[in-house]
Amino acid sequence: MLDAKFIRENIDVLKNAIEKRGYEINLSGFLSSEEQRLALLKDVEELRNKRNVVSEEIGKLKKQGQDASNLVSEMKGVSDRIKEIDEVLKGIEEKTNSFLLNIPNIPHESVPIGKDETENVEVRKWGEPRNFDFEPLNHWDIAETLDIIDFERGAKIAGARFAVMKGFGAKLERALMNFMLDLNTSKGYKEIFPPILVNRESMIGTGQIPKFEGEYFRIVDPEFYLIPTAEVPVTNIHRDEILREDRLPIYYTAYTPCFRREAGSYGKDVRGLIRQHQFNKVELVKFSKPEDSHAELEKLTQDAEDILQKLGLPYRVVALCTGDMGFSSAKTYDIEVWLPGQQRYREISSCSNFEDFQARRANIRFKREGKKGTEFVHTLNGSGLAIGRTLVAILENYQQKNGTVIVPEALRPYMGVDIIR
RNA sequence: GGAGGGGUGGCUGAGCGGUUUAAAGCGGCGGUCUUGAAAACCGUUGUGGGGGCAACUCUACCGGGGGUUCGAAUCCCUCCCCCUCCGCCA
């Protein structure tokens, strides 16, 4: 969320940002309603001041046993007027608030300008896609041969976009979680295991709703949301808190299952493990001081890349352009892993700096030593990594002609075998 | 699910219709004293919004929302959360 005052004073900056993102938002209505709101605010505060002063007077008169009925009836009128204005003000403020909640973040100046994913910019590449002396298979074919993923029974138990992991499939899933958490915690990220059902305030805090309500699973009675990413509960750990400067930066890593409706993605990735309603992910979350956040984004992205390097999986890093970036983000790098079965790079991690956008929604602030007042922290997060997609990448990149899959060296202590057969 | 007790500033905790613009203590910050420190003493101490170049000033905030009243931390309604006991349960 952006600040109403900021928008009032920087209307052109916002106009420009919205245009670059390809959003269409009418800002002129906002400005005139702000004008009205501030005028009413001034009026009502003056009336309140009058009421405060006179009410105190009434108290004194009554204590002295004097008659104050004239003042009382006058103040009755003032109070009624305050109530009327408050009513109008409340209506305006509700509109303003829902307007503000639907304004996307302003892209950082370093973000490439473009309309969609075709204009994203490749930043760097790591590793060489392997040369196969046979036709590499899709992961669902490999998995079927090895009997480690059961899509049919996933559909029977739950529905489309659900899978049952079996045997070494299940174990690989678990090995990857542990491997990633161990690596991340060794770099100073504190391990968190948060609730995976959250309340509405938390979803608003990180920017998932109200704009994208339909993309998430919601339990109606009692009301809860199933988290689409650990970003939600972990960022909200510090909602409505004022942090001490010397606590920053804070690094968290969390494994959680994630749940997404995948509304609007019908026909996309219908086969395989790439796009499931439920998937596992290890997440990296940071809270930093504003001046450090972009350096922290670079480090966070490298921490995610390091996982792929240790697993020996070729990837590239892409800077998302203004038109492809998520609603809340000021800057995003996607990490895309090479999938031989599809002969292309696929997203396996998305690392973003939200600057103060989420912090403002979730009211996460910090206090500088010796300085008055508070500032919003900057929040960042990135997948480190999506487990299901990492498993897919391992199956496809490490497959052998005879249908077996070599276990990457870094995972062998977790798997207990060198080859999945 | 049933019964009861609570939610007040960074923390502890008083206040339960108008000398509270929230007492007191702890902590924090500044100072006096001291070779230095401790102790003692003195002063200071939150967050948001509006106005002002500024000193400053007005306003809101005692879990959230609503109501009663000239006036609400205090009374009423409602929701949320925490604690204790009973029941059930991984």
XYZ file of C-alpha atoms (C1' of nucleotides) in Angstrom:
511
model
C 0.000 0.000 0.000
C 1.125 3.513 -0.691
C 0.589 6.435 1.614
C -2.275 8.835 0.820
C -0.043 11.794 1.580
C 2.688 10.419 -0.650
C 0.232 10.042 -3.509
C -1.109 13.559 -3.007
C 2.392 14.963 -3.214
C 3.774 12.651 -5.894
C 0.870 12.151 -8.216
C 3.071 12.191 -11.338
C 5.457 9.560 -9.996
C 2.506 7.285 -9.379
C 0.863 8.004 -12.711
C 4.064 7.076 -14.445
C 4.526 3.897 -12.405
C 0.982 2.702 -13.036
C 1.390 3.275 -16.740
C 4.653 1.322 -16.834
C 2.962 -1.566 -15.082
C 0.105 -1.562 -17.545
C -2.552 -0.852 -14.909
C -5.445 1.487 -15.482
C -6.351 3.502 -12.424
C -8.174 6.804 -12.227
C -6.247 9.103 -9.937
C -8.171 12.347 -10.388
C -11.153 11.077 -8.390
C -8.783 10.251 -5.600
C -7.346 13.746 -5.473
C -10.722 15.444 -5.246
C -11.935 13.056 -2.555
C -8.742 13.731 -0.622
C -9.429 17.438 -0.842
C -12.896 16.855 0.548
C -11.618 14.527 3.241
C -9.007 16.974 4.515
C -11.508 19.826 4.627
C -13.978 17.753 6.628
C -11.193 16.559 8.885
C -10.301 20.145 9.682
C -13.935 21.017 10.449
C -14.542 18.040 12.673
C -11.318 18.545 14.592
C -12.236 22.130 15.315
C -15.640 21.036 16.588
C -14.054 18.381 18.730
C -11.730 20.956 20.222
C -14.694 23.142 21.086
C -16.486 20.238 22.682
C -13.435 19.280 24.737
C -12.982 22.791 26.048
C -16.632 23.420 26.871
C -17.193 19.983 28.384
C -14.406 20.656 30.826
C -16.072 23.946 31.635
C -19.359 22.146 32.266
C -17.618 19.794 34.644
C -16.232 22.709 36.634
C -19.582 24.523 36.791
C -21.367 21.411 37.967
C -18.772 20.841 40.640
C -19.483 24.341 41.913
C -23.182 23.568 41.856
C -23.910 26.050 39.094
C -26.313 25.648 36.213
C -24.765 24.601 32.897
C -27.840 23.620 30.951
C -27.267 26.268 28.274
C -23.814 24.955 27.548
C -25.035 21.363 27.654
C -27.702 21.939 25.066
C -25.275 23.878 22.895
C -22.792 21.025 23.059
C -25.522 18.566 22.234
C -25.797 20.353 18.901
C -22.040 20.305 18.422
C -21.918 16.597 19.163
C -24.669 15.882 16.657
C -22.765 17.843 14.045
C -19.581 15.896 14.818
C -21.498 12.673 14.376
C -22.823 13.784 11.003
C -19.402 14.741 9.700
C -17.876 11.564 11.112
C -20.377 9.538 9.148
C -19.457 11.253 5.885
C -15.771 11.034 6.728
C -16.046 7.332 7.429
C -17.576 6.736 4.027
C -14.804 8.659 2.288
C -12.112 6.930 4.289
C -13.454 3.498 3.431
C -13.348 4.369 -0.246
C -9.879 5.863 0.080
C -8.622 2.807 1.876
C -9.922 0.307 -0.622
C -8.552 2.506 -3.390
C -5.121 2.521 -1.746
C -5.175 -1.246 -1.196
C -5.618 -1.724 -4.937
C -2.724 0.493 -6.020
C 0.342 -1.546 -7.000
C 3.841 -0.785 -5.783
C 6.078 1.634 -7.668
C 8.816 -0.226 -9.573
C 12.409 0.517 -8.568
C 14.315 2.658 -11.056
C 16.518 -0.291 -12.026
C 13.560 -2.395 -13.197
C 13.465 -2.824 -16.986
C 10.424 -1.285 -18.644
C 8.284 -3.686 -20.621
C 4.746 -4.908 -21.157
C 4.951 -8.639 -20.428
C 7.259 -11.595 -19.810
C 8.743 -11.351 -23.307
C 10.497 -8.171 -22.209
C 12.124 -9.571 -19.076
C 15.885 -9.271 -19.082
C 18.267 -12.180 -18.555
C 20.836 -11.127 -15.974
C 23.089 -14.174 -15.791
C 23.319 -17.873 -16.511
C 24.900 -20.684 -14.549
C 25.765 -24.197 -15.721
C 25.471 -25.813 -19.103
C 22.380 -27.760 -20.104
C 23.527 -31.350 -20.362
C 23.919 -33.048 -23.731
C 21.866 -36.227 -23.801
C 22.796 -39.147 -26.003
C 19.155 -40.161 -25.863
C 15.817 -38.371 -25.934
C 15.309 -36.958 -22.413
C 11.911 -37.730 -20.912
C 9.431 -35.525 -19.110
C 9.456 -35.921 -15.357
C 6.024 -37.530 -15.336
C 7.295 -40.303 -17.590
C 10.404 -40.785 -15.475
C 8.256 -40.796 -12.328
C 5.896 -43.364 -13.765
C 8.706 -45.744 -14.644
C 10.175 -45.384 -11.156
C 6.713 -45.479 -9.526
C 7.460 -42.448 -7.342
C 4.637 -40.034 -8.238
C 0.995 -41.101 -8.600
C -1.096 -38.474 -10.374
C -4.136 -40.676 -10.905
C -4.567 -41.487 -7.268
C -3.909 -37.854 -6.393
C -6.885 -36.994 -8.574
C -8.978 -39.727 -6.963
C -8.234 -38.615 -3.433
C -8.452 -34.873 -3.981
C -8.824 -33.844 -7.622
C -6.933 -32.425 -10.570
C -3.583 -30.802 -9.722
C -2.934 -33.065 -6.765
C -0.357 -35.836 -6.621
C 0.672 -38.642 -4.313
C 4.407 -38.937 -3.728
C 5.584 -42.475 -3.102
C 8.753 -44.248 -2.035
C 11.836 -42.401 -3.213
C 9.602 -39.643 -4.547
C 8.328 -38.928 -1.061
C 11.815 -39.299 0.333
C 13.299 -36.944 -2.250
C 10.688 -34.362 -1.309
C 11.702 -34.678 2.334
C 15.429 -34.721 1.525
C 15.108 -31.481 -0.419
C 13.309 -29.728 2.445
C 15.997 -30.721 4.900
C 18.851 -29.949 2.536
C 17.511 -26.470 1.823
C 16.690 -25.654 5.434
C 20.121 -26.829 6.572
C 21.863 -24.763 3.915
C 19.789 -21.655 4.609
C 20.190 -21.841 8.388
C 23.958 -22.258 7.950
C 23.923 -18.790 6.359
C 22.219 -17.148 9.309
C 18.564 -17.537 8.399
C 16.523 -18.468 11.451
C 14.287 -21.474 10.882
C 10.570 -20.855 11.283
C 7.663 -23.257 11.123
C 4.581 -21.038 11.002
C 0.825 -21.608 10.885
C -0.350 -22.496 7.399
C -3.848 -21.183 8.030
C -3.919 -17.440 8.505
C -6.455 -14.710 9.098
C -7.585 -12.061 6.662
C -5.401 -9.327 8.146
C -2.286 -11.338 7.373
C -3.305 -11.846 3.745
C -3.947 -8.110 3.401
C -0.650 -7.370 5.141
C 1.459 -9.012 2.455
C -0.748 -7.825 -0.409
C -2.508 -11.013 -1.573
C -5.946 -9.561 -0.949
C -8.236 -7.766 -1.521
C -7.046 -7.503 -5.122
C -6.502 -11.204 -5.823
C -9.105 -12.768 -3.554
C -9.999 -15.505 -6.056
C -6.533 -16.998 -6.235
C -6.503 -18.451 -2.751
C -8.234 -21.199 -0.806
C -10.416 -19.937 1.971
C -12.116 -21.758 4.790
C -15.488 -20.184 5.489
C -16.395 -21.284 8.986
C -14.394 -20.335 10.863
C -12.736 -17.989 8.409
C -9.135 -18.785 7.486
C -6.997 -18.614 4.389
C -4.669 -21.437 3.348
C -1.339 -19.777 2.764
C -0.195 -19.492 -0.859
C 3.385 -19.060 0.371
C 5.265 -18.908 3.665
C 5.818 -15.242 2.860
C 2.386 -14.566 4.360
C 2.748 -15.965 7.887
C 6.470 -15.241 8.169
C 6.285 -11.591 7.086
C 3.285 -11.122 9.376
C 5.311 -12.310 12.361
C 6.248 -8.676 12.885
C 2.925 -7.113 11.897
C 2.075 -4.097 14.092
C 5.511 -4.112 15.683
C 8.196 -1.487 16.089
C 11.565 -3.205 15.785
C 14.786 -2.002 17.320
C 17.317 -0.806 14.787
C 19.969 -3.220 16.036
C 17.687 -6.193 15.302
C 17.872 -5.484 11.574
C 18.377 -7.135 9.227
C 16.279 -10.150 10.212
C 16.620 -13.335 8.141
C 14.038 -16.116 8.323
C 13.696 -19.365 6.418
C 10.610 -21.523 6.548
C 9.378 -24.728 5.047
C 5.610 -24.840 4.501
C 3.117 -26.444 2.213
C 1.544 -23.842 -0.091
C -1.945 -23.780 -1.560
C -3.124 -22.014 -4.691
C -6.356 -22.060 -6.613
C -4.512 -21.538 -9.904
C -7.593 -19.694 -11.053
C -7.126 -18.462 -14.584
C -4.392 -20.951 -15.404
C -6.618 -23.633 -16.915
C -4.874 -25.496 -19.651
C -1.451 -24.469 -18.370
C 0.870 -27.203 -17.133
C -1.970 -29.617 -16.689
C 0.405 -32.576 -16.684
C 3.042 -33.162 -14.116
C 4.163 -31.537 -10.942
C 4.822 -28.019 -12.216
C 1.508 -26.452 -11.228
C -0.249 -28.100 -8.294
C -2.914 -26.865 -5.891
C -0.689 -27.976 -3.025
C 3.090 -27.882 -3.098
C 6.007 -27.641 -0.714
C 8.342 -24.699 -0.595
C 11.208 -23.418 1.490
C 11.071 -19.656 1.704
C 13.588 -16.944 2.533
C 12.253 -13.791 4.204
C 14.147 -10.650 5.182
C 13.369 -7.452 7.048
C 15.918 -4.726 6.404
C 16.616 -1.049 6.716
C 15.547 0.925 3.631
C 19.079 1.830 2.615
C 20.164 -1.827 2.606
C 17.236 -3.526 0.942
C 18.480 -3.628 -2.630
C 21.836 -5.039 -1.582
C 19.905 -7.565 0.514
C 17.879 -8.556 -2.534
C 21.082 -9.358 -4.419
C 22.319 -11.479 -1.519
C 18.990 -13.217 -1.107
C 18.900 -14.091 -4.801
C 22.416 -15.477 -4.578
C 21.429 -17.570 -1.571
C 18.648 -19.111 -3.645
C 21.002 -19.633 -6.584
C 23.481 -21.344 -4.301
C 20.989 -24.138 -3.714
C 20.783 -24.837 -7.443
C 24.559 -24.689 -7.755
C 25.021 -27.199 -4.956
C 22.487 -29.448 -6.682
C 24.271 -28.996 -10.006
C 21.173 -27.710 -11.807
C 21.684 -25.231 -14.678
C 19.680 -22.041 -14.341
C 19.406 -18.439 -15.383
C 18.392 -15.316 -13.500
C 15.861 -12.978 -15.078
C 14.990 -9.438 -14.022
C 11.236 -9.053 -14.377
C 10.105 -6.036 -16.371
C 7.557 -3.526 -15.105
C 4.668 -5.231 -16.892
C 5.383 -8.725 -15.536
C 6.193 -7.899 -11.925
C 3.899 -8.849 -9.058
C 1.495 -6.317 -7.542
C 3.416 -5.735 -4.305
C 6.944 -5.868 -5.618
C 9.342 -3.008 -6.330
C 11.871 -5.317 -7.952
C 11.871 -9.033 -8.728
C 14.377 -11.565 -9.997
C 13.060 -14.893 -11.173
C 15.396 -17.854 -11.106
C 14.608 -20.323 -13.863
C 15.937 -23.863 -13.877
C 16.690 -25.797 -17.029
C 14.222 -28.612 -17.737
C 15.494 -31.016 -20.410
C 12.060 -32.628 -20.756
C 10.587 -29.297 -21.857
C 13.787 -27.948 -23.396
C 13.358 -24.668 -21.616
C 13.969 -22.721 -18.434
C 11.128 -22.743 -15.898
C 10.635 -20.552 -12.839
C 11.818 -22.200 -9.647
C 12.243 -19.133 -7.450
C 11.027 -15.578 -7.368
C 13.013 -13.110 -5.269
C 11.493 -9.719 -4.545
C 12.111 -6.522 -2.702
C 8.803 -5.008 -1.629
C 10.490 -1.975 -0.113
C 7.979 -0.431 2.325
C 4.876 -1.588 0.462
C 4.091 -4.586 2.663
C 5.504 -2.900 5.761
C 3.023 -0.083 5.371
C 0.103 -2.492 4.986
C 1.259 -4.685 7.824
C 2.507 -1.744 9.895
C 6.039 -3.055 10.467
C 8.316 -0.264 11.609
C 11.657 0.336 13.241
C 13.198 3.075 15.320
C 16.611 4.492 14.625
C 18.920 4.856 17.609
C 18.786 8.428 18.887
C 16.262 9.560 16.287
C 12.688 10.615 16.830
C 9.828 8.789 15.203
C 9.679 5.543 13.283
C 10.245 4.364 9.738
C 8.817 1.454 7.810
C 11.187 -1.459 7.316
C 11.719 -2.967 3.898
C 10.551 -6.541 3.412
C 11.968 -9.076 0.972
C 11.420 -12.677 0.161
C 12.275 -15.390 -2.273
C 11.788 -19.088 -2.755
C 14.732 -21.063 -1.601
C 13.367 -23.111 -3.342
C 10.103 -24.533 -4.607
C 10.491 -28.206 -3.646
C 8.234 -29.793 -6.260
C 9.868 -27.979 -9.126
C 13.332 -28.777 -7.781
C 12.329 -32.431 -7.700
C 11.166 -32.151 -11.300
C 14.484 -30.561 -12.278
C 16.457 -33.322 -10.580
C 14.475 -36.087 -12.265
C 14.854 -34.506 -15.687
C 18.470 -33.353 -15.441
C 19.826 -36.470 -13.731
C 17.879 -39.079 -15.713
C 19.732 -41.910 -17.382
C 19.008 -43.912 -20.504
C 17.931 -46.964 -18.472
C 15.249 -44.947 -16.645
C 17.097 -44.535 -13.368
C 17.971 -41.166 -11.830
C 21.299 -40.259 -10.243
C 21.001 -38.535 -6.866
C 22.944 -35.223 -6.769
C 25.904 -35.566 -4.441
C 24.676 -32.913 -2.015
C 21.486 -34.904 -1.440
C 23.030 -38.322 -0.902
C 23.433 -37.909 2.872
C 19.710 -37.142 2.981
C 18.626 -39.874 0.552
C 20.877 -42.711 1.633
C 21.206 -43.913 -1.971
C 23.206 -42.801 -5.014
C 20.677 -43.807 -7.616
C 16.897 -43.946 -7.700
C 15.871 -47.087 -9.481
C -18.119 -27.746 23.894
C -19.086 -25.914 29.392
C -17.664 -22.517 33.797
C -14.843 -18.497 35.542
C -10.921 -14.486 35.329
C -8.436 -10.936 32.342
C -6.602 -7.483 28.030
C -4.049 0.045 30.255
C 2.436 3.355 27.503
C 9.192 -0.453 26.136
C 7.872 -3.552 30.858
C 5.225 -4.038 35.849
C 0.843 -1.884 37.476
C -3.094 1.923 39.566
C -7.387 4.291 37.838
C -13.805 2.040 37.005
C -18.195 9.126 34.399
C -15.451 15.532 34.815
C -8.320 18.135 39.287
C -5.767 11.901 34.388
C -3.748 16.585 28.681
C -3.158 7.941 32.177
C -0.669 7.776 39.015
C 3.583 5.160 40.640
C 7.723 1.965 39.886
C 11.245 -0.289 36.488
C 13.824 0.494 32.009
C 15.725 4.218 28.332
C 17.877 9.136 27.333
C 20.245 13.857 29.197
C 22.566 16.232 33.419
C 24.821 17.076 38.596
C 28.438 14.686 41.689
C 33.161 11.434 40.796
C 40.061 10.312 38.747
C 36.487 6.756 36.458
C 32.261 3.837 37.514
C 28.311 2.564 40.771
C 24.902 4.768 44.047
C 22.187 9.107 44.964
C 19.740 13.378 43.137
C 17.499 16.535 39.073
C 15.265 16.666 34.317
C 13.181 14.024 30.225
C 10.387 9.879 27.809
C 4.841 6.838 23.115
C 2.215 6.297 18.107
C -0.807 8.077 13.933
C -3.288 12.270 11.486
C -4.215 17.777 10.372
C -2.071 22.859 10.269
C 2.781 25.726 10.466
C 9.412 27.494 7.413
C 9.845 26.720 12.533
C 9.348 26.975 17.930
C 4.740 24.929 18.172
C -0.355 23.657 17.994
C -4.945 20.933 17.335
C -6.894 15.934 17.076
C -7.198 10.672 17.787
C -5.322 6.347 20.378
C -6.207 2.367 27.456
C -7.569 -5.386 22.583
C -11.098 -4.284 17.710
C -15.914 -2.294 16.250
C -20.534 0.025 17.661
C -23.715 2.635 21.362
C -25.220 5.888 25.798
C -23.581 10.997 27.522
C -22.376 17.968 27.228
C -18.138 14.682 28.593
C -16.007 7.459 28.361
C -9.846 3.922 29.941
C -14.231 4.041 33.253
C -21.302 2.468 31.660
C -23.938 -0.780 27.687
C -23.744 -4.134 23.193
C -20.713 -7.082 20.064
C -16.405 -9.443 18.206
C -11.214 -10.974 18.925
C -7.274 -12.598 21.976
C -4.928 -14.458 26.621
C -5.156 -17.218 31.401
C -7.428 -21.040 34.989
C -10.650 -25.291 35.636
C -13.922 -29.281 33.416
C -14.972 -32.263 29.007
C -13.041 -34.160 24.310
C -8.713 -35.110 21.438
C -3.329 -35.764 17.820
